[in-house]
Short mmCIF file of C-alpha atoms in Angstrom, two decimals:
data_model
loop_
_atom_site.label_atom_id
_atom_site.label_comp_id
_atom_site.label_asym_id
_atom_site.label_seq_id
_atom_site.Cartn_x
_atom_site.Cartn_y
_atom_site.Cartn_z
CA MET T 5 -6.33 -26.37 13.88
CA LYS T 6 -3.33 -26.52 11.64
CA PRO T 7 0.05 -25.50 13.10
CA PHE T 8 1.06 -22.00 12.04
CA ILE T 9 3.55 -19.17 12.98
CA TYR T 10 2.52 -15.56 13.62
CA ASN T 11 5.10 -12.80 14.05
CA GLY T 12 3.78 -9.70 15.74
CA LEU T 13 5.39 -6.44 14.59
CA PRO T 14 6.88 -3.94 17.19
CA SER T 15 4.95 -0.84 16.31
CA ARG T 16 2.57 1.54 18.28
CA ALA T 17 -0.66 2.71 16.63
CA ILE T 18 -2.69 5.50 17.84
CA PHE T 19 -6.11 5.72 16.29
CA GLY T 20 -8.95 8.26 16.61
CA GLN T 21 -9.90 11.82 15.78
CA GLY T 22 -7.79 14.79 16.69
CA THR T 23 -4.87 12.39 17.38
CA LEU T 24 -2.29 14.54 15.59
CA SER T 25 -2.30 16.64 18.68
CA ARG T 26 -0.25 13.99 20.14
CA ILE T 27 2.75 14.39 17.83
CA ALA T 28 5.17 16.30 20.20
CA GLU T 29 4.40 13.85 23.00
CA GLU T 30 5.15 10.86 20.72
CA VAL T 31 8.31 12.28 19.51
CA ARG T 32 9.42 13.08 23.03
CA GLU T 33 8.38 9.60 24.07
CA LEU T 34 10.86 8.29 21.42
CA GLY T 35 13.64 10.23 23.09
CA CYS T 36 13.91 12.58 20.13
CA HIS T 37 14.38 16.26 19.97
CA ARG T 38 15.27 17.22 16.33
CA ALA T 39 12.44 15.98 13.99
CA VAL T 40 12.36 16.55 10.21
CA VAL T 41 8.90 16.47 8.66
CA LEU T 42 8.70 14.61 5.27
CA ALA T 43 5.88 15.33 2.70
CA THR T 44 5.24 15.55 -0.93
CA PRO T 45 5.29 19.02 -2.62
CA GLU T 46 1.46 18.89 -2.60
CA GLN T 47 1.20 18.35 1.07
CA ALA T 48 3.98 20.95 2.03
CA GLY T 49 1.36 22.98 3.89
CA GLN T 50 0.44 20.19 6.04
CA ALA T 51 4.17 19.36 6.93
CA ARG T 52 4.49 23.01 8.04
CA GLU T 53 1.54 22.61 10.22
CA VAL T 54 3.09 19.51 11.82
CA LEU T 55 6.34 21.29 12.23
CA ALA T 56 4.41 24.14 14.20
CA LYS T 57 2.84 21.46 16.29
CA LEU T 58 6.27 19.91 17.12
CA GLY T 59 7.33 23.39 18.46
CA GLU T 60 11.01 23.12 19.78
CA LEU T 61 11.16 19.51 18.65
CA GLY T 62 10.85 20.46 15.10
CA ALA T 63 13.96 20.74 12.95
CA GLY T 64 12.76 21.50 9.57
CA VAL T 65 10.69 20.32 6.52
CA PHE T 66 11.65 18.21 3.56
CA ALA T 67 8.75 18.17 1.11
CA GLU T 68 10.04 16.55 -2.07
CA ALA T 69 8.87 13.03 -1.60
CA ARG T 70 8.04 11.16 -4.94
CA MET T 71 6.23 8.20 -5.98
CA HIS T 72 7.97 4.81 -5.94
CA THR T 73 10.71 6.25 -3.68
CA PRO T 74 13.41 7.09 -6.30
CA VAL T 75 16.92 6.79 -4.84
CA GLU T 76 17.83 10.26 -6.05
CA VAL T 77 15.17 11.92 -3.88
CA THR T 78 16.40 9.80 -0.82
CA ASP T 79 19.97 11.12 -1.51
CA ALA T 80 18.66 14.75 -1.43
CA ALA T 81 16.59 13.91 1.76
CA MET T 82 19.79 12.62 3.34
CA ARG T 83 21.51 15.95 2.74
CA HIS T 84 18.83 17.67 4.66
CA ILE T 85 18.83 15.24 7.40
CA GLU T 86 22.58 15.76 7.96
CA GLU T 87 22.11 19.67 7.54
CA PHE T 88 19.26 19.75 10.33
CA ASP T 89 21.11 17.26 12.46
CA ALA T 90 17.86 15.30 12.72
CA ASP T 91 17.37 12.53 15.21
CA CYS T 92 13.87 11.30 13.75
CA THR T 93 11.63 11.75 11.00
CA VAL T 94 7.81 12.43 10.90
CA ALA T 95 6.21 11.49 7.62
CA ILE T 96 2.79 12.97 6.77
CA GLY T 97 0.97 11.79 3.58
CA GLY T 98 0.54 8.50 1.63
CA GLY T 99 2.87 5.66 0.61
CA SER T 100 5.24 7.98 -1.25
CA THR T 101 6.14 10.08 1.83
CA ILE T 102 6.13 7.16 4.27
CA GLY T 103 8.39 5.25 1.81
CA LEU T 104 10.83 8.25 2.00
CA GLY T 105 10.89 7.88 5.64
CA LYS T 106 11.53 4.29 5.53
CA ALA T 107 14.51 4.77 3.06
CA ILE T 108 16.06 7.15 5.38
CA ALA T 109 15.58 4.87 8.23
CA LEU T 110 17.39 2.03 6.26
CA ARG T 111 20.39 4.32 5.84
CA THR T 112 20.63 6.02 9.23
CA GLY T 113 18.57 3.80 11.83
CA LEU T 114 16.60 6.99 12.72
CA PRO T 115 13.19 6.21 14.46
CA GLN T 116 10.06 7.29 12.37
CA VAL T 117 6.57 8.63 13.22
CA ALA T 118 4.24 7.88 10.34
CA ILE T 119 0.94 9.92 9.95
CA PRO T 120 -0.96 8.49 6.97
CA THR T 121 -3.42 10.66 5.16
CA THR T 122 -4.43 7.99 2.60
CA TYR T 123 -5.43 4.16 3.00
CA ALA T 124 -2.37 2.60 1.40
CA GLY T 125 -1.07 0.96 4.51
CA SER T 126 2.67 1.36 4.09
CA GLU T 127 2.95 2.60 7.59
CA MET T 128 2.17 -0.77 9.13
CA THR T 129 4.84 -2.83 7.12
CA PRO T 130 8.55 -3.53 7.33
CA ILE T 131 8.81 -3.46 3.63
CA LEU T 132 10.51 -0.85 1.40
CA GLY T 133 10.42 -0.44 -2.40
CA GLU T 134 12.91 1.69 -4.11
CA THR T 135 13.36 2.61 -7.73
CA ARG T 136 16.85 2.98 -9.32
CA ASP T 137 17.39 3.25 -13.01
CA GLY T 138 13.78 2.29 -13.96
CA LEU T 139 13.66 -0.83 -11.73
CA LYS T 140 11.75 -1.14 -8.54
CA THR T 141 13.20 -3.48 -6.11
CA THR T 142 11.70 -4.45 -2.70
CA GLN T 143 13.27 -5.66 0.58
CA ARG T 144 11.71 -6.68 3.83
CA THR T 145 13.44 -5.50 7.23
CA LEU T 146 12.39 -4.44 10.59
CA LYS T 147 14.75 -1.55 10.07
CA VAL T 148 12.13 0.27 8.12
CA LEU T 149 9.24 -0.37 10.17
CA PRO T 150 7.91 2.91 11.83
CA GLU T 151 8.05 3.02 15.56
CA VAL T 152 4.76 4.99 15.84
CA VAL T 153 1.83 5.43 13.68
CA ILE T 154 -0.69 8.17 14.32
CA TYR T 155 -4.14 7.58 12.62
CA ASP T 156 -6.12 10.80 12.81
CA VAL T 157 -9.57 10.36 10.86
CA ASP T 158 -9.93 14.07 10.56
CA LEU T 159 -6.81 14.17 8.32
CA THR T 160 -8.71 11.95 5.69
CA LEU T 161 -11.80 14.10 5.51
CA GLY T 162 -10.38 16.14 2.72
CA LEU T 163 -8.90 13.14 0.84
CA PRO T 164 -10.58 13.41 -2.72
CA VAL T 165 -13.13 10.78 -3.67
CA GLY T 166 -10.84 9.40 -6.41
CA MET T 167 -7.85 9.05 -4.40
CA SER T 168 -10.01 7.51 -1.49
CA GLY T 169 -11.25 4.75 -3.75
CA THR T 170 -7.91 3.91 -5.34
CA SER T 171 -5.90 4.00 -2.19
CA GLY T 172 -8.64 1.91 -0.24
CA ILE T 173 -8.57 -0.75 -2.99
CA ASN T 174 -4.72 -0.50 -2.92
CA ALA T 175 -5.23 -1.50 0.77
CA ILE T 176 -7.58 -4.27 0.07
CA ALA T 177 -4.91 -5.78 -2.26
CA HIS T 178 -2.70 -6.33 0.80
CA ALA T 179 -5.31 -8.25 2.63
CA VAL T 180 -6.34 -10.30 -0.54
CA GLU T 181 -2.94 -11.66 -0.92
CA ALA T 182 -2.52 -12.26 2.88
CA LEU T 183 -5.36 -14.68 2.47
CA TYR T 184 -3.55 -16.93 -0.05
CA ALA T 185 -0.04 -16.16 1.11
CA LYS T 186 2.43 -19.07 1.45
CA ASP T 187 2.92 -18.16 5.20
CA ARG T 188 -0.57 -17.21 5.88
CA ASN T 189 -1.98 -17.86 9.45
CA PRO T 190 -5.42 -17.63 11.11
CA VAL T 191 -4.76 -14.47 12.95
CA VAL T 192 -3.78 -12.47 9.95
CA SER T 193 -6.59 -14.06 7.79
CA LEU T 194 -9.16 -12.85 10.44
CA MET T 195 -7.56 -9.34 9.99
CA ALA T 196 -7.68 -9.69 6.31
CA GLU T 197 -11.23 -10.58 6.03
CA GLU T 198 -12.26 -7.88 8.46
CA GLY T 199 -10.13 -5.28 6.58
CA ILE T 200 -11.65 -6.05 3.24
CA ALA T 201 -15.09 -5.91 4.72
CA ALA T 202 -14.44 -2.43 6.43
CA LEU T 203 -13.30 -0.94 3.17
CA ALA T 204 -15.81 -2.55 0.86
CA ARG T 205 -18.67 -1.05 2.98
CA SER T 206 -16.97 2.37 3.55
CA LEU T 207 -15.49 3.23 0.10
CA PRO T 208 -18.88 3.46 -1.64
CA ALA T 209 -20.19 5.46 1.16
CA ILE T 210 -17.35 7.90 0.85
CA ALA T 211 -17.89 8.18 -2.92
CA LYS T 212 -21.40 9.48 -2.15
CA ASN T 213 -20.68 11.57 0.89
CA PRO T 214 -16.91 12.38 1.26
CA SER T 215 -17.84 14.02 4.64
CA ASP T 216 -19.28 10.93 6.25
CA GLN T 217 -17.10 10.65 9.29
CA ASP T 218 -18.26 7.11 10.15
CA ALA T 219 -17.31 5.92 6.57
CA ARG T 220 -13.93 7.60 6.98
CA SER T 221 -13.20 6.02 10.26
CA ASP T 222 -14.35 2.66 9.00
CA ALA T 223 -11.92 3.00 5.96
CA LEU T 224 -8.94 4.10 7.97
CA TYR T 225 -9.59 1.09 10.20
CA GLY T 226 -9.72 -1.28 7.35
CA ALA T 227 -6.69 0.28 5.88
CA TRP T 228 -4.73 -0.27 9.09
CA LEU T 229 -5.77 -4.02 9.29
CA CYS T 230 -4.82 -4.42 5.64
CA GLY T 231 -1.46 -2.78 6.12
CA ALA T 232 -0.91 -5.03 9.11
CA CYS T 233 -1.54 -8.06 6.85
CA LEU T 234 0.99 -6.87 4.28
CA GLY T 235 3.62 -6.33 7.01
CA SER T 236 3.01 -9.87 8.56
CA VAL T 237 3.11 -12.25 5.48
CA GLY T 238 4.43 -12.39 2.14
CA MET T 239 2.92 -11.31 -1.03
CA SER T 240 2.55 -12.72 -4.43
CA LEU T 241 1.66 -12.19 -7.96
CA HIS T 242 -0.46 -8.98 -7.63
CA HIS T 243 2.26 -7.05 -5.82
CA LYS T 244 4.95 -8.24 -8.21
CA LEU T 245 3.02 -7.17 -11.15
CA CYS T 246 2.21 -3.59 -9.69
CA HIS T 247 5.89 -3.00 -8.70
CA THR T 248 6.71 -3.96 -12.34
CA LEU T 249 4.21 -1.56 -13.76
CA GLY T 250 5.02 1.25 -11.35
CA GLY T 251 8.78 1.01 -11.23
CA SER T 252 9.42 0.28 -14.96
CA PHE T 253 6.61 2.25 -16.64
CA ASP T 254 6.08 4.99 -14.05
CA LEU T 255 2.27 4.27 -13.68
CA PRO T 256 0.56 5.66 -10.56
CA HIS T 257 0.81 3.39 -7.48
CA ALA T 258 -2.75 3.30 -6.05
CA GLU T 259 -4.47 3.35 -9.50
CA THR T 260 -2.29 0.51 -10.85
CA HIS T 261 -3.09 -1.63 -7.79
CA THR T 262 -6.84 -0.91 -8.24
CA ILE T 263 -6.81 -1.95 -11.88
CA VAL T 264 -4.67 -5.12 -11.67
CA LEU T 265 -6.12 -6.61 -8.53
CA PRO T 266 -9.38 -8.18 -9.97
CA HIS T 267 -7.24 -9.85 -12.69
CA ALA T 268 -4.58 -11.13 -10.49
CA VAL T 269 -7.44 -12.53 -8.32
CA ALA T 270 -8.98 -14.14 -11.37
CA TYR T 271 -5.53 -15.69 -12.42
CA ASN T 272 -5.39 -17.34 -9.01
CA THR T 273 -9.04 -18.27 -8.31
CA GLU T 274 -8.88 -21.89 -8.87
CA ALA T 275 -5.68 -22.41 -7.15
CA ALA T 276 -6.84 -20.55 -3.83
CA PRO T 277 -10.50 -21.39 -3.36
CA GLU T 278 -10.70 -20.95 0.41
CA ALA T 279 -9.11 -17.45 0.08
CA MET T 280 -11.43 -16.57 -2.66
CA ALA T 281 -14.54 -17.74 -0.68
CA ARG T 282 -13.44 -15.32 2.26
CA ILE T 283 -12.71 -12.36 -0.26
CA ALA T 284 -16.17 -12.74 -1.85
CA ARG T 285 -17.81 -12.99 1.50
CA ALA T 286 -16.21 -9.80 2.81
CA LEU T 287 -17.31 -8.08 -0.43
CA GLY T 288 -20.78 -9.22 -0.32
CA SER T 289 -20.33 -10.65 -3.70
CA SER T 290 -20.72 -14.40 -5.29
CA ASP T 291 -17.27 -13.94 -7.09
CA ALA T 292 -14.12 -12.45 -5.58
CA ALA T 293 -12.57 -11.17 -8.91
CA GLY T 294 -15.83 -9.79 -10.19
CA GLY T 295 -16.72 -8.28 -6.92
CA LEU T 296 -13.41 -6.45 -6.86
CA TYR T 297 -13.91 -4.98 -10.18
CA ASP T 298 -17.56 -3.93 -9.35
CA LEU T 299 -16.17 -2.22 -6.15
CA ALA T 300 -13.70 -0.35 -8.32
CA ARG T 301 -16.41 0.66 -10.82
CA ALA T 302 -18.77 1.74 -7.78
CA VAL T 303 -16.23 4.19 -6.40
CA GLY T 304 -15.49 5.82 -9.80
CA ALA T 305 -11.96 4.26 -10.05
CA PRO T 306 -10.17 3.83 -13.36
CA LEU T 307 -10.71 0.22 -14.83
CA ALA T 308 -8.00 0.18 -17.64
CA LEU T 309 -4.22 0.34 -17.48
CA ALA T 310 -4.71 2.34 -20.90
CA ASP T 311 -6.39 5.10 -18.96
CA ILE T 312 -3.49 5.69 -16.61
CA GLY T 313 -0.68 5.96 -19.03
CA MET T 314 0.34 2.39 -20.18
CA GLN T 315 0.89 1.79 -23.85
CA GLU T 316 -0.07 -1.34 -25.46
CA SER T 317 3.48 -1.89 -26.56
CA ASP T 318 4.56 -2.09 -22.99
CA ILE T 319 2.71 -5.33 -22.45
CA ASP T 320 5.31 -7.59 -23.60
CA ARG T 321 8.01 -5.89 -21.74
CA ALA T 322 5.95 -6.04 -18.58
CA THR T 323 5.26 -9.71 -19.05
CA GLU T 324 9.04 -10.34 -19.42
CA ILE T 325 10.09 -8.42 -16.23
CA ALA T 326 7.31 -9.92 -14.09
CA THR T 327 8.23 -13.49 -14.93
CA SER T 328 12.03 -13.08 -14.98
CA ASN T 329 12.57 -13.93 -11.47
CA PRO T 330 10.76 -16.70 -9.59
CA TYR T 331 8.50 -16.10 -6.75
CA TRP T 332 5.92 -17.97 -4.68
CA ASN T 333 2.35 -17.70 -5.95
CA PRO T 334 -0.55 -20.24 -5.37
CA ARG T 335 -0.72 -20.76 -9.24
CA GLU T 336 2.43 -21.25 -11.30
CA ILE T 337 3.57 -18.15 -13.05
CA GLU T 338 3.10 -18.83 -16.73
CA ALA T 339 4.26 -16.12 -19.39
CA ASP T 340 1.12 -16.79 -21.60
CA GLY T 341 -1.31 -16.42 -18.71
CA ILE T 342 0.48 -13.20 -17.45
CA HIS T 343 0.29 -11.76 -20.88
CA ARG T 344 -3.38 -12.34 -21.10
CA LEU T 345 -3.96 -11.03 -17.60
CA LEU T 346 -2.09 -7.66 -18.60
CA CYS T 347 -4.01 -7.52 -21.86
CA ASP T 348 -7.40 -7.69 -19.95
CA ALA T 349 -6.11 -5.29 -17.45
CA PHE T 350 -4.95 -2.88 -20.19
CA ALA T 351 -8.38 -2.93 -21.82
CA GLY T 352 -10.26 -2.84 -18.53
CA ARG T 353 -12.39 -6.00 -19.22
CA ARG T 354 -14.44 -7.40 -16.27
CA PRO T 355 -12.56 -10.56 -15.17
CA THR T 356 -13.80 -13.97 -14.51
CA SER T 357 -11.53 -17.04 -13.33
CA ARG T 358 -12.60 -19.20 -16.28
CA GLU T 359 -11.93 -16.32 -18.83
CA VAL T 360 -8.38 -16.15 -17.67
CA LEU T 361 -7.68 -19.96 -17.13
CA ASP T 362 -9.19 -21.01 -20.49
CA ALA T 363 -7.63 -18.35 -22.56
#
């Protein structure tokens, strides 16, 4: 066994069905009495339901969370936090809402309860990405890690098939990069492979039958593991590209991760053979990059950046942004290779490692 370092994260996770009923108890255990419930406009109704469950512990609702955590939205939320005299936040939703809770925690130190309703995994990470003036920046600090996460499978039963597929593959991306991270370790690698396998078997089942409770439970379990991977080790090329495309070109988060992932894996294939073997095994495929592309196609996810709003003229600018600051990756970051990667992702071509490397 090679030497390694594993850092456990100080968060409490509650998993099951009907677990939302514990919300008031969990807020009280944190020593809090005035919780503000956060949500997107689309999930305002769910936020009000959570507020009702909180009873006297609920202070109000702020349902204006937006994708990529724009600082102007956080500023507006901060005014409500002060108005409500809040002593904690409860975020119900996906990465947009949980990101807002993290942004508030960074500025105030308020404890957080996260209630994920998608498979994005942000709830398990000490990572915050914020967008200001069209640029998305990311920081890692325990200040933004939610203290409590409530996983309630019942809350995912109504998640649309399309969103289920893309948020699930977004979660897989965390585990994929954990397997070739610079600071990877055996514990996280076990979680990563298990998380990929759980999502790879459950997402196609959900696409066929969205009410399949066993598949929904497997998917949420896999998302939890993948999120924990993202929170424990560093990420590389894939996440850098997706932050660039999302923050600078306002592309939808989960769809962008879904489309880019097979191509980023293809780029790194020959530099990380052990990781690629584990990814392929978890997918039940002979090829990691191709297997990820086939999974996206099987769940009906978009396959091309052109289909989610990117313009071909944006590829040069995206390449420039993604290569402007050095960051670790198993394969050296080369502008020509990144440009070809983005061209392939833009067109939605099925990737192979040799196709990218020999371009």
